[in-house]
PDB file of C-alpha atoms and ligand atoms in Angstrom:
ATOM      1  CA  MET A 124       0.000   0.000   0.000  1.00  0.00           C
ATOM      2  CA  GLU A 125       1.166   3.518  -0.682  1.00  0.00           C
ATOM      3  CA  SER A 126       2.520   4.843   2.630  1.00  0.00           C
ATOM      4  CA  ARG A 127       0.168   7.856   2.845  1.00  0.00           C
ATOM      5  CA  GLU A 128      -2.829   5.584   2.324  1.00  0.00           C
ATOM      6  CA  PHE A 129      -1.396   3.245   4.935  1.00  0.00           C
ATOM      7  CA  ALA A 130      -0.897   6.046   7.487  1.00  0.00           C
ATOM      8  CA  LYS A 131      -4.483   7.162   6.865  1.00  0.00           C
ATOM      9  CA  SER A 132      -5.754   3.637   7.515  1.00  0.00           C
ATOM     10  CA  LEU A 133      -3.986   3.578  10.896  1.00  0.00           C
ATOM     11  CA  GLU A 134      -5.406   6.980  11.788  1.00  0.00           C
ATOM     12  CA  LYS A 135      -8.863   5.693  10.976  1.00  0.00           C
ATOM     13  CA  GLN A 136      -8.336   2.704  13.250  1.00  0.00           C
ATOM     14  CA  VAL A 137      -7.446   5.085  16.094  1.00  0.00           C
ATOM     15  CA  ALA A 138     -10.365   7.412  15.294  1.00  0.00           C
ATOM     16  CA  ASP A 139     -12.790   4.457  15.368  1.00  0.00           C
ATOM     17  CA  PHE A 140     -11.446   3.404  18.759  1.00  0.00           C
ATOM     18  CA  CYS A 141     -11.985   6.962  20.039  1.00  0.00           C
ATOM     19  CA  LYS A 142     -15.546   7.123  18.732  1.00  0.00           C
ATOM     20  CA  ASN A 143     -16.331   3.865  20.552  1.00  0.00           C
ATOM     21  CA  LEU A 144     -15.243   5.438  23.836  1.00  0.00           C
ATOM     22  CA  ASP A 145     -17.943   8.106  23.529  1.00  0.00           C
ATOM     23  CA  ALA A 146     -20.710   5.693  24.520  1.00  0.00           C
ATOM     24  CA  LYS A 147     -19.134   5.237  27.961  1.00  0.00           C
ATOM     25  CA  LEU A 148     -16.359   7.712  28.665  1.00  0.00           C
ATOM     26  CA  PRO A 149     -13.631   6.314  30.923  1.00  0.00           C
ATOM     27  CA  ALA A 150     -12.612   7.861  34.260  1.00  0.00           C
ATOM     28  CA  TYR A 151      -9.392   8.763  32.431  1.00  0.00           C
ATOM     29  CA  SER A 152     -11.317  11.521  30.612  1.00  0.00           C
ATOM     30  CA  PHE A 153     -12.346  13.112  33.974  1.00  0.00           C
ATOM     31  CA  ILE A 154     -15.796  13.709  32.436  1.00  0.00           C
ATOM     32  CA  PRO A 155     -17.777  11.102  34.454  1.00  0.00           C
ATOM     33  CA  LEU A 156     -16.075  12.001  37.765  1.00  0.00           C
ATOM     34  CA  SER A 157     -18.015  13.713  40.542  1.00  0.00           C
ATOM     35  CA  THR A 158     -15.471  14.371  43.321  1.00  0.00           C
ATOM     36  CA  ASP A 159     -12.005  15.895  43.635  1.00  0.00           C
ATOM     37  CA  GLU A 160     -10.852  12.722  45.347  1.00  0.00           C
ATOM     38  CA  MET A 161     -11.574  10.812  42.112  1.00  0.00           C
ATOM     39  CA  ARG A 162     -10.007  13.531  39.963  1.00  0.00           C
ATOM     40  CA  VAL A 163      -6.819  13.450  42.048  1.00  0.00           C
ATOM     41  CA  LYS A 164      -6.554   9.687  41.473  1.00  0.00           C
ATOM     42  CA  VAL A 165      -6.919  10.065  37.716  1.00  0.00           C
ATOM     43  CA  MET A 166      -4.465  12.943  37.592  1.00  0.00           C
ATOM     44  CA  GLN A 167      -1.904  10.961  39.614  1.00  0.00           C
ATOM     45  CA  SER A 168      -2.288   8.084  37.192  1.00  0.00           C
ATOM     46  CA  ARG A 169      -1.835  10.427  34.270  1.00  0.00           C
ATOM     47  CA  LEU A 170       1.176  12.083  35.890  1.00  0.00           C
ATOM     48  CA  PHE A 171       2.792   8.635  36.006  1.00  0.00           C
ATOM     49  CA  ASN A 172       2.093   8.411  32.248  1.00  0.00           C
ATOM     50  CA  GLU A 173       3.935  11.675  31.552  1.00  0.00           C
ATOM     51  CA  ILE A 174       7.000  10.381  33.396  1.00  0.00           C
ATOM     52  CA  ARG A 175       6.909   7.006  31.633  1.00  0.00           C
ATOM     53  CA  ALA A 176       6.338   8.679  28.250  1.00  0.00           C
ATOM     54  CA  GLY A 177       9.469  10.778  28.760  1.00  0.00           C
ATOM     55  CA  GLU A 178      11.457   7.707  29.805  1.00  0.00           C
ATOM     56  CA  ILE A 179      10.341   5.790  26.743  1.00  0.00           C
ATOM     57  CA  PHE A 180      10.904   8.546  24.186  1.00  0.00           C
ATOM     58  CA  GLY A 181      14.319   9.229  25.720  1.00  0.00           C
ATOM     59  CA  GLY A 182      15.145   5.518  25.826  1.00  0.00           C
ATOM     60  CA  TRP A 183      14.487   5.191  22.105  1.00  0.00           C
ATOM     61  CA  LEU A 184      16.958   7.911  21.094  1.00  0.00           C
ATOM     62  CA  LYS A 185      20.095   5.818  20.677  1.00  0.00           C
ATOM     63  CA  SER A 186      18.352   3.056  18.733  1.00  0.00           C
ATOM     64  CA  THR A 187      16.646   5.488  16.344  1.00  0.00           C
ATOM     65  CA  PRO A 188      18.876   5.857  13.279  1.00  0.00           C
ATOM     66  CA  GLU A 189      16.673   8.437  11.492  1.00  0.00           C
ATOM     67  CA  LEU A 190      18.039  11.817  12.593  1.00  0.00           C
ATOM     68  CA  ASP A 191      14.753  13.684  12.057  1.00  0.00           C
ATOM     69  CA  VAL A 192      12.883  11.174  14.239  1.00  0.00           C
ATOM     70  CA  LYS A 193      15.635  11.290  16.860  1.00  0.00           C
ATOM     71  CA  LYS A 194      15.265  15.080  17.157  1.00  0.00           C
ATOM     72  CA  THR A 195      11.495  14.777  17.393  1.00  0.00           C
ATOM     73  CA  LEU A 196      11.801  12.187  20.166  1.00  0.00           C
ATOM     74  CA  ALA A 197      14.282  14.377  22.055  1.00  0.00           C
ATOM     75  CA  ASN A 198      11.821  17.284  21.986  1.00  0.00           C
ATOM     76  CA  ALA A 199       8.976  15.007  23.016  1.00  0.00           C
ATOM     77  CA  THR A 200      11.050  13.737  25.964  1.00  0.00           C
ATOM     78  CA  HIS A 201      11.556  17.271  27.260  1.00  0.00           C
ATOM     79  CA  GLU A 202       7.917  18.140  26.702  1.00  0.00           C
ATOM     80  CA  GLU A 203       6.657  15.195  28.770  1.00  0.00           C
ATOM     81  CA  TYR A 204       8.537  16.470  31.815  1.00  0.00           C
ATOM     82  CA  GLN A 205       7.044  19.927  31.326  1.00  0.00           C
ATOM     83  CA  HIS A 206       3.632  18.264  31.324  1.00  0.00           C
ATOM     84  CA  ALA A 207       4.596  16.486  34.535  1.00  0.00           C
ATOM     85  CA  VAL A 208       5.324  19.860  36.158  1.00  0.00           C
ATOM     86  CA  PHE A 209       1.867  21.220  35.185  1.00  0.00           C
ATOM     87  CA  LEU A 210       0.173  18.193  36.753  1.00  0.00           C
ATOM     88  CA  GLU A 211       2.377  18.205  39.868  1.00  0.00           C
ATOM     89  CA  GLU A 212       1.421  21.840  40.491  1.00  0.00           C
ATOM     90  CA  ALA A 213      -2.285  21.145  40.019  1.00  0.00           C
ATOM     91  CA  LEU A 214      -2.118  18.165  42.418  1.00  0.00           C
ATOM     92  CA  ARG A 215      -0.217  20.117  45.067  1.00  0.00           C
ATOM     93  CA  GLY A 216      -2.829  22.858  44.751  1.00  0.00           C
ATOM     94  CA  LYS A 217      -5.395  20.279  45.856  1.00  0.00           C
ATOM     95  CA  GLY A 218      -3.237  19.157  48.797  1.00  0.00           C
ATOM     96  CA  ALA A 219      -2.341  15.855  47.119  1.00  0.00           C
ATOM     97  CA  THR A 220       1.119  14.265  47.037  1.00  0.00           C
ATOM     98  CA  PRO A 221       1.784  13.975  43.277  1.00  0.00           C
ATOM     99  CA  TYR A 222       3.787  10.749  43.230  1.00  0.00           C
ATOM    100  CA  GLN A 223       1.940   8.857  45.945  1.00  0.00           C
ATOM    101  CA  TYR A 224       0.725   6.445  43.320  1.00  0.00           C
ATOM    102  CA  GLN A 225       1.153   2.776  42.383  1.00  0.00           C
ATOM    103  CA  ALA A 226       0.889   2.028  38.667  1.00  0.00           C
ATOM    104  CA  LEU A 227      -2.029  -0.201  37.671  1.00  0.00           C
ATOM    105  CA  PRO A 228      -1.195  -3.608  36.123  1.00  0.00           C
ATOM    106  CA  ALA A 229      -2.372  -2.839  32.588  1.00  0.00           C
ATOM    107  CA  GLN A 230      -0.735   0.583  32.768  1.00  0.00           C
ATOM    108  CA  MET A 231       2.617  -1.050  33.556  1.00  0.00           C
ATOM    109  CA  ALA A 232       2.066  -3.556  30.758  1.00  0.00           C
ATOM    110  CA  MET A 233       1.182  -0.859  28.240  1.00  0.00           C
ATOM    111  CA  PHE A 234       4.340   1.171  28.815  1.00  0.00           C
ATOM    112  CA  ASN A 235       6.548  -1.904  29.073  1.00  0.00           C
ATOM    113  CA  ALA A 236       5.125  -3.031  25.737  1.00  0.00           C
ATOM    114  CA  PHE A 237       5.927   0.327  24.115  1.00  0.00           C
ATOM    115  CA  GLU A 238       9.423   0.135  25.547  1.00  0.00           C
ATOM    116  CA  GLY A 239       9.960  -3.291  23.979  1.00  0.00           C
ATOM    117  CA  LEU A 240       9.255  -2.151  20.413  1.00  0.00           C
ATOM    118  CA  THR A 241      12.405  -1.996  18.321  1.00  0.00           C
ATOM    119  CA  GLU A 242      11.565  -0.343  15.002  1.00  0.00           C
ATOM    120  CA  THR A 243      10.828   3.304  14.364  1.00  0.00           C
ATOM    121  CA  VAL A 244       7.563   2.770  12.507  1.00  0.00           C
ATOM    122  CA  GLU A 245       6.095   0.426  15.116  1.00  0.00           C
ATOM    123  CA  ARG A 246       7.178   2.699  17.976  1.00  0.00           C
ATOM    124  CA  ILE A 247       5.699   5.803  16.376  1.00  0.00           C
ATOM    125  CA  ALA A 248       2.496   4.013  15.372  1.00  0.00           C
ATOM    126  CA  ALA A 249       1.966   2.468  18.817  1.00  0.00           C
ATOM    127  CA  PHE A 250       2.727   5.409  21.048  1.00  0.00           C
ATOM    128  CA  PRO A 251       2.691   8.908  19.530  1.00  0.00           C
ATOM    129  CA  MET A 252       0.012   7.990  16.990  1.00  0.00           C
ATOM    130  CA  ALA A 253      -2.301   5.538  18.780  1.00  0.00           C
ATOM    131  CA  GLY A 254      -1.477   6.164  22.465  1.00  0.00           C
ATOM    132  CA  GLU A 255      -1.183   9.927  22.440  1.00  0.00           C
ATOM    133  CA  GLY A 256      -3.894  10.139  19.775  1.00  0.00           C
ATOM    134  CA  VAL A 257      -6.461   8.593  22.135  1.00  0.00           C
ATOM    135  CA  ALA A 258      -5.178  10.650  25.080  1.00  0.00           C
ATOM    136  CA  ASP A 259      -5.459  13.921  23.210  1.00  0.00           C
ATOM    137  CA  TYR A 260      -8.907  13.038  21.856  1.00  0.00           C
ATOM    138  CA  LEU A 261     -10.143  12.683  25.448  1.00  0.00           C
ATOM    139  CA  ILE A 262      -8.298  15.804  26.602  1.00  0.00           C
ATOM    140  CA  ALA A 263     -10.041  17.853  23.897  1.00  0.00           C
ATOM    141  CA  LYS A 264     -13.404  16.480  25.062  1.00  0.00           C
ATOM    142  CA  SER A 265     -12.710  17.166  28.732  1.00  0.00           C
ATOM    143  CA  LEU A 266     -11.815  20.807  28.021  1.00  0.00           C
ATOM    144  CA  ASN A 267     -15.363  21.395  26.774  1.00  0.00           C
ATOM    145  CA  ALA A 268     -17.213  19.379  29.426  1.00  0.00           C
ATOM    146  CA  ASP A 269     -19.078  21.254  32.215  1.00  0.00           C
ATOM    147  CA  THR A 270     -18.399  18.406  34.644  1.00  0.00           C
ATOM    148  CA  VAL A 271     -14.627  19.028  34.589  1.00  0.00           C
ATOM    149  CA  PRO A 272     -13.511  21.825  36.964  1.00  0.00           C
ATOM    150  CA  SER A 273     -10.958  24.470  36.025  1.00  0.00           C
ATOM    151  CA  TRP A 274      -8.199  23.128  38.310  1.00  0.00           C
ATOM    152  CA  VAL A 275      -8.202  20.084  35.999  1.00  0.00           C
ATOM    153  CA  THR A 276      -8.712  21.849  32.671  1.00  0.00           C
ATOM    154  CA  ALA A 277      -6.011  24.499  33.355  1.00  0.00           C
ATOM    155  CA  PRO A 278      -2.990  22.146  33.090  1.00  0.00           C
ATOM    156  CA  TYR A 279      -4.623  20.129  30.297  1.00  0.00           C
ATOM    157  CA  GLN A 280      -5.267  23.280  28.277  1.00  0.00           C
ATOM    158  CA  LYS A 281      -1.479  23.766  28.170  1.00  0.00           C
ATOM    159  CA  ILE A 282      -0.819  20.093  27.435  1.00  0.00           C
ATOM    160  CA  HIS A 283      -3.390  20.177  24.635  1.00  0.00           C
ATOM    161  CA  GLU A 284      -1.751  23.261  23.101  1.00  0.00           C
ATOM    162  CA  ASP A 285       1.585  21.400  23.041  1.00  0.00           C
ATOM    163  CA  GLU A 286       0.004  18.395  21.335  1.00  0.00           C
ATOM    164  CA  GLU A 287      -1.623  20.674  18.733  1.00  0.00           C
ATOM    165  CA  GLU A 288       1.625  22.520  18.113  1.00  0.00           C
ATOM    166  CA  HIS A 289       3.556  19.559  16.765  1.00  0.00           C
ATOM    167  CA  GLY A 290       0.802  18.949  14.279  1.00  0.00           C
ATOM    168  CA  ASN A 291       0.589  15.458  12.992  1.00  0.00           C
ATOM    169  CA  TYR A 292       4.205  14.338  13.229  1.00  0.00           C
ATOM    170  CA  PRO A 293       3.452  10.610  13.751  1.00  0.00           C
ATOM    171  CA  PHE A 294       1.474  10.630  10.505  1.00  0.00           C
ATOM    172  CA  GLU A 295       4.313  12.282   8.587  1.00  0.00           C
ATOM    173  CA  ILE A 296       6.914   9.879  10.013  1.00  0.00           C
ATOM    174  CA  LEU A 297       4.819   6.913   8.871  1.00  0.00           C
ATOM    175  CA  VAL A 298       4.343   8.419   5.414  1.00  0.00           C
ATOM    176  CA  LYS A 299       8.098   8.793   5.159  1.00  0.00           C
ATOM    177  CA  TYR A 300       9.246   5.473   6.648  1.00  0.00           C
ATOM    178  CA  ALA A 301       6.423   2.893   6.514  1.00  0.00           C
ATOM    179  CA  THR A 302       7.233   2.135   2.910  1.00  0.00           C
ATOM    180  CA  THR A 303       7.442  -1.653   2.767  1.00  0.00           C
ATOM    181  CA  VAL A 304       4.901  -4.409   3.338  1.00  0.00           C
ATOM    182  CA  GLU A 305       6.942  -5.689   6.257  1.00  0.00           C
ATOM    183  CA  LYS A 306       7.137  -2.293   7.975  1.00  0.00           C
ATOM    184  CA  GLN A 307       3.436  -1.662   7.446  1.00  0.00           C
ATOM    185  CA  GLU A 308       2.575  -5.041   8.928  1.00  0.00           C
ATOM    186  CA  LYS A 309       4.669  -4.262  12.029  1.00  0.00           C
ATOM    187  CA  ALA A 310       3.179  -0.795  12.438  1.00  0.00           C
ATOM    188  CA  ALA A 311      -0.393  -2.093  12.065  1.00  0.00           C
ATOM    189  CA  ARG A 312       0.166  -4.759  14.710  1.00  0.00           C
ATOM    190  CA  ALA A 313       1.744  -2.202  17.028  1.00  0.00           C
ATOM    191  CA  VAL A 314      -1.356   0.019  16.759  1.00  0.00           C
ATOM    192  CA  ALA A 315      -3.617  -2.946  17.513  1.00  0.00           C
ATOM    193  CA  MET A 316      -1.446  -3.837  20.520  1.00  0.00           C
ATOM    194  CA  SER A 317      -1.493  -0.267  21.766  1.00  0.00           C
ATOM    195  CA  LEU A 318      -5.301  -0.033  21.590  1.00  0.00           C
ATOM    196  CA  VAL A 319      -5.839  -3.391  23.325  1.00  0.00           C
ATOM    197  CA  LEU A 320      -3.566  -2.336  26.183  1.00  0.00           C
ATOM    198  CA  ARG A 321      -5.092   1.145  26.308  1.00  0.00           C
ATOM    199  CA  ARG A 322      -8.533  -0.383  26.774  1.00  0.00           C
ATOM    200  CA  ALA A 323      -7.199  -2.614  29.556  1.00  0.00           C
ATOM    201  CA  TYR A 324      -5.585   0.398  31.251  1.00  0.00           C
ATOM    202  CA  PHE A 325      -8.832   2.377  31.073  1.00  0.00           C
ATOM    203  CA  GLU A 326     -10.678  -0.589  32.625  1.00  0.00           C
ATOM    204  CA  ASN A 327      -8.117  -0.881  35.428  1.00  0.00           C
ATOM    205  CA  LEU A 328      -8.351   2.839  36.092  1.00  0.00           C
ATOM    206  CA  ASP A 329     -12.170   2.773  36.139  1.00  0.00           C
ATOM    207  CA  ARG A 330     -12.066  -0.071  38.628  1.00  0.00           C
ATOM    208  CA  TRP A 331      -9.617   1.753  40.892  1.00  0.00           C
ATOM    209  CA  VAL A 332     -11.448   5.081  40.733  1.00  0.00           C
ATOM    210  CA  PHE A 333     -15.035   3.815  40.970  1.00  0.00           C
ATOM    211  CA  GLU A 334     -14.577   0.661  43.085  1.00  0.00           C
ATOM    212  CA  ASP A 335     -11.305   1.388  44.871  1.00  0.00           C
ATOM    213  CA  LYS A 336      -9.753  -1.883  43.672  1.00  0.00           C
ATOM    214  CA  SER A 337      -6.161  -1.735  42.386  1.00  0.00           C
ATOM    215  CA  TYR A 338      -6.403  -5.175  40.770  1.00  0.00           C
TER     216      TYR A 338
HETATM  217 FE1  FE2 B1486       3.169  13.965  24.434  1.00  0.00          FE
HETATM  218 FE1  FE2 B1487       2.487  14.585  27.793  1.00  0.00          FE
END
């Protein structure tokens, strides 16, 4: 398949996943939450994600031969720690201890799975495209929801602006590098893996937030 057509097909797969979430929005989106205690839990979980995202992008640098992708990953690494600072400040403002948090099983699995990917196209498809694509879809929704208070939307407004700023870099990287059948097959499987683990993470988080069960 022509690589632009291929990249579009992956984007559609992610967009379909997002649309399916609309029927029952996860706690992750903050939208169904009714107390600050619940919102603190979700924000702590998402702060962990910022830290892990930075670790993973940074960890991929040496094994990324494409210089343009390497530079993009380096910027993304820095950006994730700026996001962490926004969330830390918001949590402290609510009297919470930002890092008093134990990662949920599927959340650990999801990031460990990203970390284990070895090729540029599968990494970019799994994480910046599918993972961050779903995250930013739900951020955009939460910014317009009346059930989400301003102490939550304030840091996410800034995070959302960052995500908008880099435009669609995962798409462009796939157009440029997912040029063989073998690479496309790997990237497609990585997206499917990412979405399966994302769903499991959302379920774990719902369970912890709504039923107070870690696993
Ligand atoms: Fe990001
Ligand atoms: Fe981030």
